[in-house]
Amino acid sequence: MNKRQQRQEAIRGLVAQQKVYTQQEMTQLLHDAGFDCTQATVSRDIVELKLEKASGKFYILPEEVRLRRVVPEVVIEVRAAGNLVVVKTRPGGAGSAAEALDKAQLAGIIGSVAGDDTILLVAETPEQAVMVQDFIGDLRA
């Protein structure tokens, strides 16, 4: 992996793990992680990675953009039960919502199954199931 690819992977990791509001903040975080780069370089990386700003505030990954668009449109209810998360959608909405959830690679989720209006997510632990329930619930709001 070349330096550009390593830097872009680091950017993806930063955006996935925390809220980064500005290119200047991103540049500083990359410097802290050992990357020698300028704000102009980070700007190009942001364009190449197709990052967007959620509500114009902080950077999000492209797969999260889709998730933030699909979930409010189709998800009706989300409930955790043990290490499972059941997501109820509008009729015909489970497939698109499950695809968006799968591509988002939510931490702790090891698999999913979708029907017409229901998605079953399998989490590694009950605690992670509750975290996913809360995350999806927050997206609905």
Short mmCIF file of N, CA and C in Angstrom, two decimals:
data_model
loop_
_atom_site.label_atom_id
_atom_site.label_comp_id
_atom_site.label_asym_id
_atom_site.label_seq_id
_atom_site.Cartn_x
_atom_site.Cartn_y
_atom_site.Cartn_z
N MET A 1 0.85 -1.17 0.00
CA MET A 1 0.00 0.00 0.00
C MET A 1 0.90 1.24 0.00
N ASN A 2 0.64 2.18 -0.92
CA ASN A 2 1.47 3.38 -0.98
C ASN A 2 1.03 4.40 0.09
N LYS A 3 1.79 5.49 0.20
CA LYS A 3 1.52 6.49 1.25
C LYS A 3 0.13 7.11 1.11
N ARG A 4 -0.28 7.39 -0.13
CA ARG A 4 -1.60 7.98 -0.36
C ARG A 4 -2.69 7.04 0.13
N GLN A 5 -2.58 5.77 -0.23
CA GLN A 5 -3.58 4.79 0.20
C GLN A 5 -3.59 4.64 1.72
N GLN A 6 -2.42 4.64 2.33
CA GLN A 6 -2.34 4.55 3.80
C GLN A 6 -2.99 5.76 4.45
N ARG A 7 -2.72 6.94 3.91
CA ARG A 7 -3.30 8.17 4.45
C ARG A 7 -4.83 8.14 4.30
N GLN A 8 -5.30 7.71 3.13
CA GLN A 8 -6.74 7.67 2.91
C GLN A 8 -7.42 6.64 3.81
N GLU A 9 -6.76 5.53 4.06
CA GLU A 9 -7.31 4.54 5.01
C GLU A 9 -7.37 5.14 6.41
N ALA A 10 -6.35 5.91 6.76
CA ALA A 10 -6.34 6.58 8.07
C ALA A 10 -7.49 7.58 8.16
N ILE A 11 -7.73 8.31 7.07
CA ILE A 11 -8.84 9.27 7.05
C ILE A 11 -10.16 8.53 7.23
N ARG A 12 -10.35 7.43 6.51
CA ARG A 12 -11.59 6.63 6.66
C ARG A 12 -11.75 6.19 8.12
N GLY A 13 -10.66 5.74 8.72
CA GLY A 13 -10.72 5.30 10.11
C GLY A 13 -11.08 6.43 11.06
N LEU A 14 -10.48 7.60 10.84
CA LEU A 14 -10.78 8.75 11.69
C LEU A 14 -12.24 9.14 11.59
N VAL A 15 -12.75 9.21 10.36
CA VAL A 15 -14.14 9.64 10.14
C VAL A 15 -15.11 8.60 10.71
N ALA A 16 -14.74 7.32 10.63
CA ALA A 16 -15.60 6.27 11.17
C ALA A 16 -15.63 6.26 12.69
N GLN A 17 -14.54 6.70 13.32
CA GLN A 17 -14.42 6.59 14.77
C GLN A 17 -14.79 7.85 15.53
N GLN A 18 -14.73 9.00 14.87
CA GLN A 18 -15.00 10.25 15.59
C GLN A 18 -15.54 11.30 14.64
N LYS A 19 -16.04 12.37 15.20
CA LYS A 19 -16.56 13.46 14.40
C LYS A 19 -15.41 14.42 14.09
N VAL A 20 -15.16 14.59 12.79
CA VAL A 20 -14.12 15.51 12.33
C VAL A 20 -14.84 16.62 11.57
N TYR A 21 -14.68 17.86 12.03
CA TYR A 21 -15.46 18.97 11.51
C TYR A 21 -14.80 19.76 10.39
N THR A 22 -13.46 19.83 10.37
CA THR A 22 -12.79 20.67 9.38
C THR A 22 -11.60 19.94 8.76
N GLN A 23 -11.16 20.46 7.61
CA GLN A 23 -9.96 19.91 6.98
C GLN A 23 -8.74 20.18 7.86
N GLN A 24 -8.72 21.31 8.50
CA GLN A 24 -7.60 21.64 9.40
C GLN A 24 -7.53 20.62 10.55
N GLU A 25 -8.67 20.29 11.13
CA GLU A 25 -8.71 19.29 12.19
C GLU A 25 -8.25 17.93 11.67
N MET A 26 -8.69 17.57 10.46
CA MET A 26 -8.28 16.30 9.85
C MET A 26 -6.77 16.28 9.64
N THR A 27 -6.22 17.38 9.15
CA THR A 27 -4.78 17.46 8.92
C THR A 27 -4.02 17.28 10.23
N GLN A 28 -4.49 17.91 11.30
CA GLN A 28 -3.83 17.78 12.60
C GLN A 28 -3.91 16.34 13.12
N LEU A 29 -5.06 15.71 12.97
CA LEU A 29 -5.21 14.32 13.41
C LEU A 29 -4.27 13.40 12.63
N LEU A 30 -4.13 13.66 11.34
CA LEU A 30 -3.21 12.86 10.52
C LEU A 30 -1.76 13.09 10.95
N HIS A 31 -1.41 14.35 11.24
CA HIS A 31 -0.06 14.64 11.74
C HIS A 31 0.19 13.88 13.04
N ASP A 32 -0.80 13.89 13.93
CA ASP A 32 -0.69 13.17 15.21
C ASP A 32 -0.50 11.68 15.01
N ALA A 33 -1.04 11.16 13.89
CA ALA A 33 -0.92 9.73 13.58
C ALA A 33 0.34 9.42 12.78
N GLY A 34 1.17 10.46 12.53
CA GLY A 34 2.44 10.22 11.86
C GLY A 34 2.46 10.48 10.36
N PHE A 35 1.41 11.09 9.82
CA PHE A 35 1.36 11.39 8.39
C PHE A 35 1.82 12.83 8.15
N ASP A 36 2.71 13.01 7.20
CA ASP A 36 3.18 14.34 6.82
C ASP A 36 2.37 14.79 5.60
N CYS A 37 1.42 15.68 5.82
CA CYS A 37 0.56 16.11 4.72
C CYS A 37 0.09 17.54 4.95
N THR A 38 -0.38 18.16 3.89
CA THR A 38 -0.89 19.53 3.96
C THR A 38 -2.42 19.50 3.90
N GLN A 39 -3.01 20.64 4.19
CA GLN A 39 -4.47 20.74 4.10
C GLN A 39 -4.94 20.55 2.66
N ALA A 40 -4.13 20.99 1.69
CA ALA A 40 -4.49 20.80 0.27
C ALA A 40 -4.52 19.31 -0.08
N THR A 41 -3.58 18.55 0.45
CA THR A 41 -3.57 17.11 0.23
C THR A 41 -4.80 16.46 0.84
N VAL A 42 -5.13 16.88 2.06
CA VAL A 42 -6.32 16.34 2.74
C VAL A 42 -7.58 16.70 1.96
N SER A 43 -7.62 17.90 1.41
CA SER A 43 -8.77 18.32 0.60
C SER A 43 -8.95 17.40 -0.60
N ARG A 44 -7.85 17.08 -1.29
CA ARG A 44 -7.94 16.16 -2.43
C ARG A 44 -8.39 14.77 -1.98
N ASP A 45 -7.86 14.32 -0.84
CA ASP A 45 -8.26 13.01 -0.32
C ASP A 45 -9.75 12.97 -0.01
N ILE A 46 -10.27 14.03 0.56
CA ILE A 46 -11.70 14.09 0.90
C ILE A 46 -12.55 13.96 -0.36
N VAL A 47 -12.12 14.62 -1.43
CA VAL A 47 -12.85 14.53 -2.70
C VAL A 47 -12.75 13.11 -3.25
N GLU A 48 -11.55 12.53 -3.26
CA GLU A 48 -11.36 11.17 -3.79
C GLU A 48 -12.14 10.13 -2.99
N LEU A 49 -12.23 10.32 -1.67
CA LEU A 49 -12.95 9.37 -0.82
C LEU A 49 -14.46 9.63 -0.83
N LYS A 50 -14.87 10.72 -1.48
CA LYS A 50 -16.29 11.09 -1.59
C LYS A 50 -16.94 11.31 -0.21
N LEU A 51 -16.15 11.90 0.69
CA LEU A 51 -16.70 12.22 2.00
C LEU A 51 -17.67 13.38 1.86
N GLU A 52 -18.68 13.38 2.69
CA GLU A 52 -19.64 14.48 2.73
C GLU A 52 -19.76 14.95 4.16
N LYS A 53 -20.42 16.07 4.33
CA LYS A 53 -20.64 16.58 5.68
C LYS A 53 -22.09 16.30 6.08
N ALA A 54 -22.25 15.68 7.24
CA ALA A 54 -23.58 15.40 7.77
C ALA A 54 -24.17 16.71 8.28
N SER A 55 -25.29 17.10 7.75
CA SER A 55 -25.96 18.35 8.14
C SER A 55 -24.99 19.52 8.06
N GLY A 56 -24.00 19.43 7.17
CA GLY A 56 -23.05 20.51 7.02
C GLY A 56 -22.09 20.67 8.18
N LYS A 57 -21.98 19.65 9.04
CA LYS A 57 -21.19 19.80 10.26
C LYS A 57 -19.91 18.97 10.27
N PHE A 58 -20.03 17.64 10.19
CA PHE A 58 -18.85 16.79 10.30
C PHE A 58 -18.83 15.80 9.14
N TYR A 59 -17.63 15.33 8.82
CA TYR A 59 -17.46 14.43 7.68
C TYR A 59 -18.03 13.05 7.96
N ILE A 60 -18.64 12.48 6.92
CA ILE A 60 -19.13 11.10 7.00
C ILE A 60 -18.70 10.36 5.73
N LEU A 61 -18.61 9.05 5.86
CA LEU A 61 -18.23 8.19 4.74
C LEU A 61 -19.39 8.05 3.77
N PRO A 62 -19.11 7.75 2.49
CA PRO A 62 -20.19 7.64 1.50
C PRO A 62 -21.24 6.59 1.88
N GLU A 63 -20.79 5.48 2.48
CA GLU A 63 -21.77 4.46 2.86
C GLU A 63 -22.68 4.94 3.98
N GLU A 64 -22.19 5.87 4.81
CA GLU A 64 -23.03 6.42 5.85
C GLU A 64 -24.02 7.44 5.28
N VAL A 65 -23.64 8.09 4.19
CA VAL A 65 -24.55 9.03 3.52
C VAL A 65 -25.81 8.28 3.10
N ARG A 66 -25.61 7.14 2.47
CA ARG A 66 -26.76 6.33 2.02
C ARG A 66 -27.58 5.86 3.20
N LEU A 67 -26.90 5.43 4.25
CA LEU A 67 -27.58 4.96 5.45
C LEU A 67 -28.44 6.07 6.04
N ARG A 68 -27.90 7.27 6.10
CA ARG A 68 -28.64 8.41 6.66
C ARG A 68 -29.82 8.82 5.78
N ARG A 69 -29.78 8.44 4.51
CA ARG A 69 -30.89 8.74 3.60
C ARG A 69 -31.96 7.65 3.66
N VAL A 70 -31.54 6.39 3.66
CA VAL A 70 -32.47 5.27 3.57
C VAL A 70 -33.21 5.01 4.89
N VAL A 71 -32.48 5.00 5.99
CA VAL A 71 -33.10 4.62 7.27
C VAL A 71 -34.30 5.48 7.62
N PRO A 72 -34.20 6.80 7.59
CA PRO A 72 -35.40 7.60 7.94
C PRO A 72 -36.58 7.37 7.00
N GLU A 73 -36.28 7.01 5.75
CA GLU A 73 -37.35 6.80 4.77
C GLU A 73 -38.11 5.51 4.99
N VAL A 74 -37.41 4.43 5.40
CA VAL A 74 -38.07 3.13 5.40
C VAL A 74 -38.19 2.45 6.76
N VAL A 75 -37.33 2.78 7.72
CA VAL A 75 -37.37 2.07 9.01
C VAL A 75 -38.49 2.62 9.88
N ILE A 76 -39.29 1.67 10.38
CA ILE A 76 -40.44 2.01 11.23
C ILE A 76 -40.10 1.80 12.70
N GLU A 77 -39.39 0.70 12.98
CA GLU A 77 -39.11 0.32 14.37
C GLU A 77 -37.81 -0.48 14.42
N VAL A 78 -37.10 -0.37 15.53
CA VAL A 78 -35.89 -1.15 15.74
C VAL A 78 -35.83 -1.59 17.20
N ARG A 79 -35.60 -2.90 17.41
CA ARG A 79 -35.58 -3.44 18.77
C ARG A 79 -34.49 -4.49 18.91
N ALA A 80 -33.76 -4.40 20.01
CA ALA A 80 -32.74 -5.40 20.33
C ALA A 80 -33.36 -6.46 21.22
N ALA A 81 -32.94 -7.72 21.00
CA ALA A 81 -33.38 -8.84 21.84
C ALA A 81 -32.18 -9.78 21.95
N GLY A 82 -31.53 -9.76 23.10
CA GLY A 82 -30.30 -10.54 23.24
C GLY A 82 -29.26 -9.97 22.31
N ASN A 83 -28.63 -10.84 21.51
CA ASN A 83 -27.64 -10.34 20.57
C ASN A 83 -28.23 -10.10 19.17
N LEU A 84 -29.55 -10.05 19.08
CA LEU A 84 -30.23 -9.82 17.81
C LEU A 84 -30.85 -8.43 17.78
N VAL A 85 -30.93 -7.87 16.58
CA VAL A 85 -31.61 -6.59 16.38
C VAL A 85 -32.63 -6.81 15.27
N VAL A 86 -33.89 -6.53 15.56
CA VAL A 86 -34.95 -6.67 14.58
C VAL A 86 -35.33 -5.27 14.11
N VAL A 87 -35.25 -5.08 12.80
CA VAL A 87 -35.56 -3.79 12.19
C VAL A 87 -36.80 -3.98 11.31
N LYS A 88 -37.88 -3.29 11.66
CA LYS A 88 -39.12 -3.33 10.88
C LYS A 88 -39.11 -2.14 9.92
N THR A 89 -39.47 -2.42 8.66
CA THR A 89 -39.48 -1.37 7.63
C THR A 89 -40.85 -1.29 6.97
N ARG A 90 -40.99 -0.29 6.15
CA ARG A 90 -42.19 -0.20 5.31
C ARG A 90 -42.16 -1.40 4.35
N PRO A 91 -43.31 -1.85 3.86
CA PRO A 91 -43.31 -2.98 2.92
C PRO A 91 -42.36 -2.74 1.74
N GLY A 92 -41.52 -3.73 1.47
CA GLY A 92 -40.56 -3.64 0.38
C GLY A 92 -39.29 -2.88 0.70
N GLY A 93 -39.19 -2.35 1.91
CA GLY A 93 -38.03 -1.52 2.27
C GLY A 93 -36.87 -2.23 2.90
N ALA A 94 -37.06 -3.48 3.30
CA ALA A 94 -36.00 -4.19 4.03
C ALA A 94 -34.75 -4.40 3.18
N GLY A 95 -34.91 -4.70 1.91
CA GLY A 95 -33.75 -4.97 1.07
C GLY A 95 -32.82 -3.79 0.95
N SER A 96 -33.36 -2.61 0.67
CA SER A 96 -32.51 -1.43 0.52
C SER A 96 -31.90 -1.00 1.85
N ALA A 97 -32.68 -1.11 2.92
CA ALA A 97 -32.14 -0.76 4.24
C ALA A 97 -31.05 -1.74 4.67
N ALA A 98 -31.27 -3.03 4.42
CA ALA A 98 -30.26 -4.04 4.79
C ALA A 98 -28.98 -3.84 4.00
N GLU A 99 -29.11 -3.51 2.73
CA GLU A 99 -27.92 -3.26 1.91
C GLU A 99 -27.14 -2.06 2.46
N ALA A 100 -27.83 -1.00 2.82
CA ALA A 100 -27.17 0.19 3.38
C ALA A 100 -26.51 -0.15 4.71
N LEU A 101 -27.19 -0.93 5.55
CA LEU A 101 -26.62 -1.34 6.84
C LEU A 101 -25.40 -2.23 6.65
N ASP A 102 -25.47 -3.15 5.71
CA ASP A 102 -24.33 -4.03 5.43
C ASP A 102 -23.12 -3.23 4.96
N LYS A 103 -23.33 -2.30 4.05
CA LYS A 103 -22.22 -1.51 3.51
C LYS A 103 -21.62 -0.59 4.56
N ALA A 104 -22.41 -0.20 5.55
CA ALA A 104 -21.90 0.66 6.62
C ALA A 104 -20.99 -0.10 7.58
N GLN A 105 -21.03 -1.42 7.53
CA GLN A 105 -20.19 -2.28 8.37
C GLN A 105 -20.22 -1.82 9.83
N LEU A 106 -21.40 -1.86 10.40
CA LEU A 106 -21.57 -1.44 11.78
C LEU A 106 -20.76 -2.32 12.73
N ALA A 107 -20.09 -1.69 13.67
CA ALA A 107 -19.26 -2.42 14.62
C ALA A 107 -20.10 -3.42 15.40
N GLY A 108 -19.62 -4.65 15.47
CA GLY A 108 -20.28 -5.68 16.25
C GLY A 108 -21.29 -6.51 15.49
N ILE A 109 -21.66 -6.11 14.29
CA ILE A 109 -22.63 -6.87 13.50
C ILE A 109 -21.89 -7.92 12.68
N ILE A 110 -22.30 -9.18 12.84
CA ILE A 110 -21.62 -10.26 12.13
C ILE A 110 -22.44 -10.80 10.96
N GLY A 111 -23.68 -10.35 10.83
CA GLY A 111 -24.48 -10.80 9.70
C GLY A 111 -25.87 -10.21 9.73
N SER A 112 -26.55 -10.35 8.59
CA SER A 112 -27.92 -9.85 8.49
C SER A 112 -28.70 -10.71 7.51
N VAL A 113 -30.02 -10.69 7.71
CA VAL A 113 -30.95 -11.38 6.82
C VAL A 113 -32.12 -10.42 6.62
N ALA A 114 -32.54 -10.25 5.36
CA ALA A 114 -33.63 -9.33 5.09
C ALA A 114 -34.77 -10.06 4.37
N GLY A 115 -35.97 -9.73 4.77
CA GLY A 115 -37.16 -10.18 4.07
C GLY A 115 -37.76 -9.00 3.33
N ASP A 116 -39.07 -8.94 3.28
CA ASP A 116 -39.76 -7.84 2.60
C ASP A 116 -39.83 -6.60 3.48
N ASP A 117 -40.19 -6.80 4.76
CA ASP A 117 -40.35 -5.66 5.66
C ASP A 117 -39.67 -5.85 7.00
N THR A 118 -38.75 -6.80 7.07
CA THR A 118 -38.05 -7.07 8.33
C THR A 118 -36.59 -7.42 8.04
N ILE A 119 -35.70 -6.88 8.88
CA ILE A 119 -34.28 -7.21 8.81
C ILE A 119 -33.89 -7.79 10.16
N LEU A 120 -33.11 -8.85 10.14
CA LEU A 120 -32.56 -9.43 11.36
C LEU A 120 -31.06 -9.22 11.31
N LEU A 121 -30.54 -8.47 12.28
CA LEU A 121 -29.11 -8.24 12.40
C LEU A 121 -28.60 -9.08 13.57
N VAL A 122 -27.48 -9.75 13.38
CA VAL A 122 -26.88 -10.57 14.44
C VAL A 122 -25.64 -9.84 14.94
N ALA A 123 -25.65 -9.50 16.22
CA ALA A 123 -24.52 -8.83 16.85
C ALA A 123 -23.68 -9.85 17.61
N GLU A 124 -22.44 -9.50 17.87
CA GLU A 124 -21.56 -10.39 18.62
C GLU A 124 -21.99 -10.51 20.08
N THR A 125 -22.49 -9.42 20.65
CA THR A 125 -22.89 -9.41 22.06
C THR A 125 -24.21 -8.66 22.23
N PRO A 126 -24.93 -8.91 23.31
CA PRO A 126 -26.14 -8.13 23.58
C PRO A 126 -25.87 -6.63 23.72
N GLU A 127 -24.71 -6.27 24.27
CA GLU A 127 -24.36 -4.86 24.42
C GLU A 127 -24.20 -4.19 23.05
N GLN A 128 -23.58 -4.89 22.13
CA GLN A 128 -23.43 -4.34 20.78
C GLN A 128 -24.77 -4.24 20.07
N ALA A 129 -25.66 -5.18 20.35
CA ALA A 129 -27.00 -5.13 19.76
C ALA A 129 -27.72 -3.86 20.22
N VAL A 130 -27.60 -3.53 21.49
CA VAL A 130 -28.23 -2.31 22.01
C VAL A 130 -27.59 -1.07 21.38
N MET A 131 -26.28 -1.09 21.20
CA MET A 131 -25.60 0.05 20.56
C MET A 131 -26.09 0.24 19.13
N VAL A 132 -26.27 -0.86 18.40
CA VAL A 132 -26.77 -0.79 17.02
C VAL A 132 -28.22 -0.30 17.02
N GLN A 133 -29.02 -0.81 17.94
CA GLN A 133 -30.41 -0.35 18.06
C GLN A 133 -30.44 1.16 18.27
N ASP A 134 -29.60 1.65 19.18
CA ASP A 134 -29.57 3.09 19.46
C ASP A 134 -29.09 3.88 18.25
N PHE A 135 -28.08 3.37 17.54
CA PHE A 135 -27.55 4.05 16.37
C PHE A 135 -28.62 4.17 15.29
N ILE A 136 -29.29 3.06 14.99
CA ILE A 136 -30.35 3.08 13.97
C ILE A 136 -31.50 3.98 14.42
N GLY A 137 -31.84 3.89 15.70
CA GLY A 137 -32.89 4.75 16.24
C GLY A 137 -32.56 6.22 16.10
N ASP A 138 -31.30 6.58 16.34
CA ASP A 138 -30.86 7.97 16.18
C ASP A 138 -30.97 8.43 14.73
N LEU A 139 -30.68 7.52 13.79
CA LEU A 139 -30.79 7.86 12.36
C LEU A 139 -32.24 8.13 11.97
N ARG A 140 -33.16 7.46 12.63
CA ARG A 140 -34.58 7.65 12.32
C ARG A 140 -35.07 9.02 12.75
N ALA A 141 -34.47 9.58 13.77
CA ALA A 141 -34.95 10.84 14.35
C ALA A 141 -34.67 12.04 13.46
#
